[in-house]
């Protein structure tokens, strides 16, 4: 069908490292005073705040921008760029010490690399503000103890399941007879494995499997990392001190769990990314998928599963429910000229964060914003998303400027090998550790 995810949720990989950003911003910090920000006024004399934003996230800020202009009279210029184009422009302007914008929407994995080039926002993070943000967002917004970005929207993988299968009396009876407990959306690893195996079926009796229990995404790393967190690892790939721990018992347990599902998933797992997994589910080929929550209301009308999908929290491991949030933050460049206006816009965006839910992506960052909509039709997935983001094992990616290089060079190639028959998972983790230590120097 080709119904792909918005770019903001996919976090596309690109062939450059975040290390360049860190190097550039050491220089940028010293040059900030000589920079020039975005235009303070438009041609008609009205003040203007210029905001750089990734293409998939522009829709999230449009309702906020319109309300800000209506209330304050200040115009908002949303400058839309593709994901890697946004990164390139930010890196270039920060390193030059002269910026053309007042506010930038930053992907979470950029915060560490760009931290030296943006203003501290500590005064905005009051106890009240922090209490209304999910713990992982508060943690990730800080670099070396300083808040450098205000969360503007977040996302996480939750469980999508076929209600037409899970609520079928024949399937329910057959499952309970085989496994000894009622069929319901799985809450932990063992239940997920049981149900993935059970729903791998030949439904038309032609001797060929035509329904699979789930998918296995070998071409993206986020889902495996969620299982690492669920297993109770003290960090994903790196610990709090930056030591490489990818070879610990929790990473191995997560990799074993992840790859065991290959037997109950369509072929070609090594090439399955987010778009492919979404298509498999929308085409009715799998009974369950762990997927970004925003996609729940976006199931196309012509999908075989339209109106037959339920949402549940991400499954739990020994450490409980856990996921890897997909967060974006608003930051102010040190080199900007309109810092007060920029901070006013960011505060307004926080205060009116619920406006972003009424957009194509339908996401926010504040707990209260999600809770406001959770009991409304069309937002049934919010309860699952809230539970997942509040999960005890939910944690952000490591705050390391070379994280994207680690993902591209070590993690994804490792996963693609791990989903192949006969893989030695511990050996693959050991190999990845050596690669990551070399990247980190």
Short mmCIF file of C-alpha atoms in Angstrom, two decimals:
data_model
loop_
_atom_site.label_atom_id
_atom_site.label_comp_id
_atom_site.label_asym_id
_atom_site.label_seq_id
_atom_site.Cartn_x
_atom_site.Cartn_y
_atom_site.Cartn_z
CA UNK A 1 0.00 0.00 0.00
CA UNK A 2 2.91 2.33 0.60
CA UNK A 3 1.39 4.13 3.57
CA UNK A 4 4.57 5.34 5.24
CA UNK A 5 5.11 7.22 8.47
CA UNK A 6 5.70 10.95 8.66
CA UNK A 7 9.42 11.65 8.61
CA UNK A 8 9.34 13.03 12.15
CA UNK A 9 8.53 9.63 13.56
CA UNK A 10 10.90 7.65 11.43
CA UNK A 11 14.13 9.37 12.49
CA UNK A 12 15.78 8.72 9.10
CA UNK A 13 19.40 7.67 9.22
CA UNK A 14 21.88 9.72 7.31
CA UNK A 15 25.51 9.28 6.40
CA UNK A 16 27.11 11.75 8.74
CA UNK A 17 27.94 11.69 12.41
CA UNK A 18 26.83 13.86 15.25
CA UNK A 19 30.45 14.34 16.25
CA UNK A 20 30.76 17.16 13.74
CA UNK A 21 28.07 19.07 15.59
CA UNK A 22 29.89 18.82 18.90
CA UNK A 23 33.13 20.06 17.35
CA UNK A 24 31.39 22.88 15.54
CA UNK A 25 29.59 24.09 18.64
CA UNK A 26 32.69 24.39 20.76
CA UNK A 27 33.66 27.06 18.26
CA UNK A 28 30.11 28.42 18.06
CA UNK A 29 29.92 29.04 21.79
CA UNK A 30 32.74 31.55 21.58
CA UNK A 31 31.27 33.24 18.51
CA UNK A 32 27.72 33.60 19.80
CA UNK A 33 28.02 37.26 20.68
CA UNK A 34 28.73 38.27 17.10
CA UNK A 35 25.77 36.39 15.60
CA UNK A 36 22.57 37.75 14.16
CA UNK A 37 19.20 36.14 14.70
CA UNK A 38 16.09 36.01 12.57
CA UNK A 39 14.31 39.14 11.39
CA UNK A 40 12.59 40.84 14.32
CA UNK A 41 9.93 42.43 12.14
CA UNK A 42 8.08 41.68 8.95
CA UNK A 43 7.52 43.99 5.99
CA UNK A 44 4.38 45.42 7.59
CA UNK A 45 6.23 46.29 10.78
CA UNK A 46 4.83 43.50 12.94
CA UNK A 47 7.25 41.48 15.03
CA UNK A 48 8.11 38.04 13.67
CA UNK A 49 9.57 34.98 15.34
CA UNK A 50 11.29 32.57 12.94
CA UNK A 51 11.14 28.87 13.80
CA UNK A 52 13.10 26.14 12.01
CA UNK A 53 11.19 22.86 11.96
CA UNK A 54 11.44 19.45 10.31
CA UNK A 55 8.90 18.79 7.58
CA UNK A 56 6.91 16.12 9.39
CA UNK A 57 6.60 18.28 12.50
CA UNK A 58 5.49 21.56 10.94
CA UNK A 59 1.86 20.57 11.29
CA UNK A 60 2.38 20.15 15.03
CA UNK A 61 3.36 23.79 15.45
CA UNK A 62 0.91 25.40 13.02
CA UNK A 63 -2.03 25.54 15.48
CA UNK A 64 0.28 26.96 18.16
CA UNK A 65 1.70 29.55 15.76
CA UNK A 66 -1.77 30.69 14.70
CA UNK A 67 -2.91 31.06 18.31
CA UNK A 68 0.29 32.91 19.24
CA UNK A 69 -0.22 35.44 16.46
CA UNK A 70 -3.87 35.90 17.36
CA UNK A 71 -3.08 36.52 21.03
CA UNK A 72 0.12 38.58 20.75
CA UNK A 73 0.09 40.07 17.26
CA UNK A 74 3.52 38.60 16.64
CA UNK A 75 3.83 36.69 13.40
CA UNK A 76 5.41 33.23 13.30
CA UNK A 77 7.44 32.13 10.30
CA UNK A 78 7.70 28.33 10.28
CA UNK A 79 10.65 27.43 8.06
CA UNK A 80 10.19 23.81 6.98
CA UNK A 81 13.15 21.61 6.05
CA UNK A 82 13.66 17.88 5.50
CA UNK A 83 15.20 16.00 8.40
CA UNK A 84 18.82 15.92 7.30
CA UNK A 85 18.47 19.32 5.66
CA UNK A 86 17.45 20.75 9.03
CA UNK A 87 20.44 19.13 10.69
CA UNK A 88 22.80 20.48 8.03
CA UNK A 89 21.45 24.01 8.31
CA UNK A 90 21.60 24.02 12.09
CA UNK A 91 25.14 22.68 12.07
CA UNK A 92 26.27 25.22 9.50
CA UNK A 93 24.69 28.25 11.16
CA UNK A 94 25.74 27.29 14.67
CA UNK A 95 29.34 26.81 13.55
CA UNK A 96 29.36 30.15 11.72
CA UNK A 97 28.10 32.05 14.75
CA UNK A 98 25.38 33.72 12.68
CA UNK A 99 21.86 32.31 12.70
CA UNK A 100 18.78 33.08 10.62
CA UNK A 101 16.23 31.81 13.15
CA UNK A 102 14.97 32.53 16.65
CA UNK A 103 13.77 29.05 17.65
CA UNK A 104 14.66 25.59 16.36
CA UNK A 105 12.85 22.28 16.77
CA UNK A 106 15.56 19.75 17.64
CA UNK A 107 15.42 15.99 17.47
CA UNK A 108 16.31 14.46 20.83
CA UNK A 109 19.47 12.87 19.46
CA UNK A 110 20.78 16.31 18.45
CA UNK A 111 20.60 17.93 21.89
CA UNK A 112 24.03 16.86 23.09
CA UNK A 113 25.75 17.88 19.87
CA UNK A 114 24.09 21.29 19.73
CA UNK A 115 24.02 22.02 23.49
CA UNK A 116 26.87 24.56 23.43
CA UNK A 117 25.05 26.64 20.83
CA UNK A 118 21.69 27.03 22.57
CA UNK A 119 20.47 29.03 25.54
CA UNK A 120 19.89 27.41 28.94
CA UNK A 121 16.17 27.13 29.70
CA UNK A 122 16.48 26.24 33.39
CA UNK A 123 14.14 29.04 34.51
CA UNK A 124 11.32 27.56 32.42
CA UNK A 125 11.55 24.13 34.03
CA UNK A 126 9.71 24.85 37.27
CA UNK A 127 8.59 22.00 39.52
CA UNK A 128 5.10 22.40 38.07
CA UNK A 129 6.38 22.13 34.50
CA UNK A 130 8.49 19.07 35.26
CA UNK A 131 5.56 17.36 36.99
CA UNK A 132 3.50 17.65 33.80
CA UNK A 133 6.20 16.13 31.59
CA UNK A 134 7.04 12.45 31.34
CA UNK A 135 10.20 11.53 33.28
CA UNK A 136 12.19 10.50 30.21
CA UNK A 137 11.53 13.91 28.60
CA UNK A 138 12.75 15.78 31.67
CA UNK A 139 15.88 13.64 31.75
CA UNK A 140 16.60 14.02 28.05
CA UNK A 141 16.05 17.80 28.02
CA UNK A 142 19.16 18.21 30.17
CA UNK A 143 22.75 18.16 28.97
CA UNK A 144 25.32 18.20 31.77
CA UNK A 145 22.65 19.31 34.22
CA UNK A 146 21.35 22.22 32.11
CA UNK A 147 17.97 22.26 30.37
CA UNK A 148 18.60 23.05 26.70
CA UNK A 149 15.22 22.31 25.09
CA UNK A 150 11.53 22.39 25.97
CA UNK A 151 9.67 19.24 24.89
CA UNK A 152 7.11 20.04 22.22
CA UNK A 153 5.91 16.57 21.22
CA UNK A 154 6.69 12.98 22.05
CA UNK A 155 5.87 9.53 20.73
CA UNK A 156 6.58 5.92 21.66
CA UNK A 157 5.93 2.43 20.44
CA UNK A 158 2.80 0.81 21.83
CA UNK A 159 1.14 -2.49 20.96
CA UNK A 160 -1.30 -2.60 18.04
CA UNK A 161 -3.40 -5.75 17.85
CA UNK A 162 -6.18 -7.11 15.65
CA UNK A 163 -9.44 -6.98 17.60
CA UNK A 164 -11.16 -9.18 15.01
CA UNK A 165 -8.71 -11.94 15.95
CA UNK A 166 -8.37 -11.36 19.69
CA UNK A 167 -12.15 -11.12 20.16
CA UNK A 168 -13.03 -14.10 17.95
CA UNK A 169 -14.63 -16.76 20.22
CA UNK A 170 -13.04 -19.59 18.23
CA UNK A 171 -9.59 -18.06 18.53
CA UNK A 172 -10.16 -17.39 22.22
CA UNK A 173 -11.19 -20.97 22.92
CA UNK A 174 -8.31 -22.44 20.92
CA UNK A 175 -5.75 -20.21 22.59
CA UNK A 176 -6.92 -20.94 26.14
CA UNK A 177 -6.99 -24.65 25.42
CA UNK A 178 -3.39 -24.57 24.19
CA UNK A 179 -1.83 -22.10 26.64
CA UNK A 180 -4.03 -22.34 29.72
CA UNK A 181 -4.98 -18.68 30.12
CA UNK A 182 -7.44 -16.30 28.39
CA UNK A 183 -6.56 -14.58 25.13
CA UNK A 184 -6.08 -10.85 25.70
CA UNK A 185 -3.54 -8.24 24.57
CA UNK A 186 -0.15 -9.41 25.89
CA UNK A 187 1.41 -7.55 28.78
CA UNK A 188 4.81 -9.25 29.01
CA UNK A 189 7.41 -11.07 26.96
CA UNK A 190 6.10 -14.57 27.56
CA UNK A 191 2.53 -13.67 26.63
CA UNK A 192 3.75 -11.89 23.52
CA UNK A 193 5.72 -14.97 22.47
CA UNK A 194 2.74 -17.24 23.12
CA UNK A 195 0.39 -15.09 21.06
CA UNK A 196 2.86 -14.54 18.25
CA UNK A 197 3.25 -18.31 17.92
CA UNK A 198 -0.48 -18.94 18.20
CA UNK A 199 -1.49 -16.45 15.51
CA UNK A 200 1.03 -17.78 13.00
CA UNK A 201 -1.59 -19.71 11.09
CA UNK A 202 -2.69 -21.21 7.79
CA UNK A 203 -6.13 -19.61 7.80
CA UNK A 204 -7.36 -20.93 4.45
CA UNK A 205 -6.08 -24.49 4.77
CA UNK A 206 -3.88 -24.48 1.67
CA UNK A 207 -0.81 -25.64 3.57
CA UNK A 208 0.89 -22.23 3.53
CA UNK A 209 1.12 -19.74 6.39
CA UNK A 210 -0.87 -16.64 5.51
CA UNK A 211 -1.16 -14.99 8.94
CA UNK A 212 1.80 -14.25 11.19
CA UNK A 213 1.83 -13.38 14.85
CA UNK A 214 3.98 -10.30 14.52
CA UNK A 215 6.79 -8.64 12.57
CA UNK A 216 10.51 -8.39 13.29
CA UNK A 217 12.14 -5.09 12.33
CA UNK A 218 15.74 -5.91 11.53
CA UNK A 219 16.45 -2.61 9.77
CA UNK A 220 15.75 -0.29 12.73
CA UNK A 221 17.16 -0.34 16.25
CA UNK A 222 14.56 1.37 18.44
CA UNK A 223 12.34 -1.61 19.20
CA UNK A 224 15.23 -3.81 20.28
CA UNK A 225 16.47 -0.99 22.52
CA UNK A 226 13.03 -0.84 24.14
CA UNK A 227 13.44 -4.50 25.06
CA UNK A 228 16.89 -3.75 26.45
CA UNK A 229 15.27 -1.22 28.78
CA UNK A 230 12.51 -3.67 29.68
CA UNK A 231 15.14 -6.26 30.60
CA UNK A 232 16.52 -3.88 33.23
CA UNK A 233 19.80 -2.77 31.69
CA UNK A 234 21.29 0.30 33.43
CA UNK A 235 21.46 1.95 30.03
CA UNK A 236 21.03 1.35 26.32
CA UNK A 237 24.38 0.43 24.79
CA UNK A 238 26.15 2.92 27.10
CA UNK A 239 25.91 3.37 30.85
CA UNK A 240 25.68 6.72 32.64
CA UNK A 241 29.46 7.12 32.53
CA UNK A 242 29.68 6.42 28.80
CA UNK A 243 31.03 2.89 29.16
CA UNK A 244 29.95 0.45 26.43
CA UNK A 245 27.67 -2.18 28.02
CA UNK A 246 26.08 -3.66 24.92
CA UNK A 247 27.50 -7.07 25.82
CA UNK A 248 25.75 -7.33 29.22
CA UNK A 249 23.14 -9.95 30.13
CA UNK A 250 20.20 -7.62 29.57
CA UNK A 251 21.22 -6.74 26.03
CA UNK A 252 21.62 -10.44 25.26
CA UNK A 253 18.24 -11.31 26.77
CA UNK A 254 16.61 -8.57 24.70
CA UNK A 255 18.33 -9.72 21.52
CA UNK A 256 17.34 -13.34 22.12
CA UNK A 257 13.73 -12.31 22.72
CA UNK A 258 13.72 -10.05 19.67
CA UNK A 259 15.14 -12.63 17.29
CA UNK A 260 13.09 -15.58 18.54
CA UNK A 261 10.06 -13.87 16.99
CA UNK A 262 11.54 -14.40 13.52
CA UNK A 263 9.86 -17.82 13.50
CA UNK A 264 6.46 -16.12 13.80
CA UNK A 265 7.07 -13.23 11.40
CA UNK A 266 7.08 -12.77 7.62
CA UNK A 267 10.32 -13.53 5.80
CA UNK A 268 12.94 -10.89 5.13
CA UNK A 269 13.21 -9.51 8.67
CA UNK A 270 16.64 -8.01 8.00
CA UNK A 271 15.08 -5.52 5.58
CA UNK A 272 11.94 -4.68 7.55
CA UNK A 273 11.89 -1.04 8.64
CA UNK A 274 9.04 1.10 10.00
CA UNK A 275 7.32 1.59 6.65
CA UNK A 276 7.48 -2.12 5.81
CA UNK A 277 6.17 -3.11 9.22
CA UNK A 278 3.31 -0.64 8.93
CA UNK A 279 2.35 -2.08 5.56
CA UNK A 280 2.43 -5.66 6.89
CA UNK A 281 0.00 -4.73 9.63
CA UNK A 282 -2.28 -2.59 7.47
CA UNK A 283 -2.44 -5.37 4.89
CA UNK A 284 -3.63 -7.81 7.54
CA UNK A 285 -0.57 -10.04 7.38
CA UNK A 286 0.25 -9.88 11.10
CA UNK A 287 -1.87 -10.07 14.25
CA UNK A 288 0.26 -7.71 16.35
CA UNK A 289 2.86 -5.02 15.86
CA UNK A 290 4.80 -2.78 18.22
CA UNK A 291 4.56 0.59 16.54
CA UNK A 292 4.64 4.36 17.04
CA UNK A 293 1.41 5.45 18.71
CA UNK A 294 0.59 8.29 16.32
CA UNK A 295 -0.14 5.76 13.54
CA UNK A 296 -3.22 4.41 15.31
CA UNK A 297 -5.70 6.93 13.82
CA UNK A 298 -3.85 6.96 10.49
CA UNK A 299 -4.77 3.46 9.35
CA UNK A 300 -6.00 4.03 5.78
CA UNK A 301 -9.63 3.55 4.84
CA UNK A 302 -8.78 0.81 2.35
CA UNK A 303 -6.82 -1.20 4.90
CA UNK A 304 -8.01 -4.73 5.67
CA UNK A 305 -7.76 -3.93 9.38
CA UNK A 306 -9.50 -0.54 9.42
CA UNK A 307 -11.83 -0.47 12.42
CA UNK A 308 -10.39 -3.74 13.71
CA UNK A 309 -7.39 -2.47 15.67
CA UNK A 310 -6.89 -2.10 19.39
CA UNK A 311 -4.11 -0.30 21.26
CA UNK A 312 -2.40 -1.47 24.43
CA UNK A 313 0.68 -0.34 26.36
CA UNK A 314 4.09 -1.56 25.26
CA UNK A 315 4.86 -4.97 26.74
CA UNK A 316 6.89 -5.34 29.93
CA UNK A 317 10.04 -7.23 30.77
CA UNK A 318 11.56 -7.87 34.19
CA UNK A 319 11.95 -4.11 34.74
CA UNK A 320 8.38 -3.33 33.68
CA UNK A 321 6.90 -1.46 30.73
CA UNK A 322 9.57 0.32 28.76
CA UNK A 323 9.97 2.19 25.49
CA UNK A 324 12.29 4.63 23.74
CA UNK A 325 10.47 7.96 23.42
CA UNK A 326 10.64 9.86 20.15
CA UNK A 327 10.95 13.41 21.44
CA UNK A 328 11.43 16.81 19.83
CA UNK A 329 12.42 19.99 21.67
CA UNK A 330 12.28 23.74 21.09
CA UNK A 331 15.58 25.55 21.67
CA UNK A 332 16.89 29.10 21.41
CA UNK A 333 20.24 29.84 19.69
CA UNK A 334 22.79 31.75 21.73
CA UNK A 335 23.62 33.70 18.57
CA UNK A 336 20.04 34.90 18.15
CA UNK A 337 18.96 38.54 18.52
CA UNK A 338 15.36 37.90 19.58
CA UNK A 339 15.82 35.74 22.66
CA UNK A 340 13.02 37.28 24.72
CA UNK A 341 10.57 36.84 21.87
CA UNK A 342 11.82 33.31 21.31
CA UNK A 343 11.33 32.43 24.97
CA UNK A 344 7.85 33.94 24.87
CA UNK A 345 6.97 31.68 21.94
CA UNK A 346 8.35 28.58 23.64
CA UNK A 347 6.45 29.37 26.83
CA UNK A 348 3.29 29.83 24.78
CA UNK A 349 3.91 26.52 23.01
CA UNK A 350 4.21 24.80 26.38
CA UNK A 351 1.13 26.54 27.82
CA UNK A 352 -0.94 25.60 24.76
CA UNK A 353 0.66 22.24 24.04
CA UNK A 354 -2.74 20.58 23.64
CA UNK A 355 -3.30 22.54 20.40
CA UNK A 356 -0.76 20.29 18.67
CA UNK A 357 -3.00 17.27 19.17
CA UNK A 358 -5.43 18.74 16.65
CA UNK A 359 -2.95 18.22 13.82
CA UNK A 360 -1.99 15.57 11.28
CA UNK A 361 0.51 13.93 13.62
CA UNK A 362 -1.70 14.36 16.67
CA UNK A 363 0.98 14.47 19.37
CA UNK A 364 1.95 16.62 22.34
CA UNK A 365 4.47 16.50 25.19
CA UNK A 366 2.54 17.31 28.37
CA UNK A 367 0.73 14.64 30.35
CA UNK A 368 -2.26 16.95 30.78
CA UNK A 369 -2.53 17.47 27.02
CA UNK A 370 -2.78 13.73 26.33
CA UNK A 371 -5.13 13.22 29.27
CA UNK A 372 -7.45 15.95 27.96
CA UNK A 373 -8.11 13.91 24.81
CA UNK A 374 -7.69 10.35 26.10
CA UNK A 375 -11.41 9.65 26.57
CA UNK A 376 -12.48 11.20 23.25
CA UNK A 377 -13.32 9.12 20.15
CA UNK A 378 -10.35 8.67 17.87
CA UNK A 379 -7.83 8.98 20.68
CA UNK A 380 -8.22 5.53 22.20
CA UNK A 381 -4.47 4.99 21.82
CA UNK A 382 -3.60 7.83 24.20
CA UNK A 383 -4.24 5.74 27.31
CA UNK A 384 -1.75 3.17 26.05
CA UNK A 385 0.74 5.88 25.12
CA UNK A 386 0.50 7.55 28.53
CA UNK A 387 1.02 4.22 30.31
CA UNK A 388 4.02 3.48 28.10
CA UNK A 389 5.66 6.88 28.56
CA UNK A 390 5.18 6.55 32.32
CA UNK A 391 6.54 3.00 32.30
CA UNK A 392 9.28 2.36 34.89
CA UNK A 393 11.69 1.11 32.22
CA UNK A 394 11.05 3.85 29.65
CA UNK A 395 14.27 5.74 29.05
CA UNK A 396 15.78 8.10 26.47
CA UNK A 397 18.61 7.25 24.11
CA UNK A 398 22.13 7.86 25.41
CA UNK A 399 23.16 11.50 25.47
CA UNK A 400 26.15 11.01 23.22
CA UNK A 401 27.05 13.16 20.23
CA UNK A 402 28.10 10.07 18.25
CA UNK A 403 24.87 8.17 18.85
CA UNK A 404 23.66 8.26 15.24
CA UNK A 405 27.01 6.94 14.06
CA UNK A 406 26.75 4.12 16.60
CA UNK A 407 23.28 3.27 15.28
CA UNK A 408 24.28 3.27 11.63
CA UNK A 409 27.67 1.62 11.96
CA UNK A 410 27.13 -0.92 14.73
CA UNK A 411 23.55 -1.44 15.88
CA UNK A 412 21.60 -1.89 12.67
CA UNK A 413 24.20 -4.09 10.97
CA UNK A 414 24.27 -6.23 14.13
CA UNK A 415 20.48 -6.61 14.15
CA UNK A 416 20.42 -7.51 10.47
CA UNK A 417 22.88 -10.31 11.18
CA UNK A 418 21.05 -11.40 14.34
CA UNK A 419 17.77 -12.09 12.54
CA UNK A 420 19.44 -14.49 10.13
CA UNK A 421 19.40 -18.27 10.85
CA UNK A 422 22.23 -19.59 13.02
CA UNK A 423 23.30 -16.22 14.40
CA UNK A 424 25.43 -16.18 17.58
CA UNK A 425 23.88 -13.29 19.47
CA UNK A 426 26.56 -12.99 22.14
CA UNK A 427 29.30 -12.95 19.51
CA UNK A 428 27.42 -10.25 17.60
CA UNK A 429 27.12 -8.12 20.75
CA UNK A 430 30.82 -8.57 21.47
CA UNK A 431 31.65 -7.49 17.92
CA UNK A 432 29.36 -4.47 18.21
CA UNK A 433 31.03 -3.49 21.49
CA UNK A 434 34.42 -3.39 19.81
CA UNK A 435 33.02 -1.28 16.96
CA UNK A 436 31.37 1.17 19.35
CA UNK A 437 34.48 1.53 21.49
CA UNK A 438 36.41 2.36 18.33
CA UNK A 439 33.81 4.98 17.35
CA UNK A 440 34.00 6.58 20.78
CA UNK A 441 37.78 6.50 20.79
#
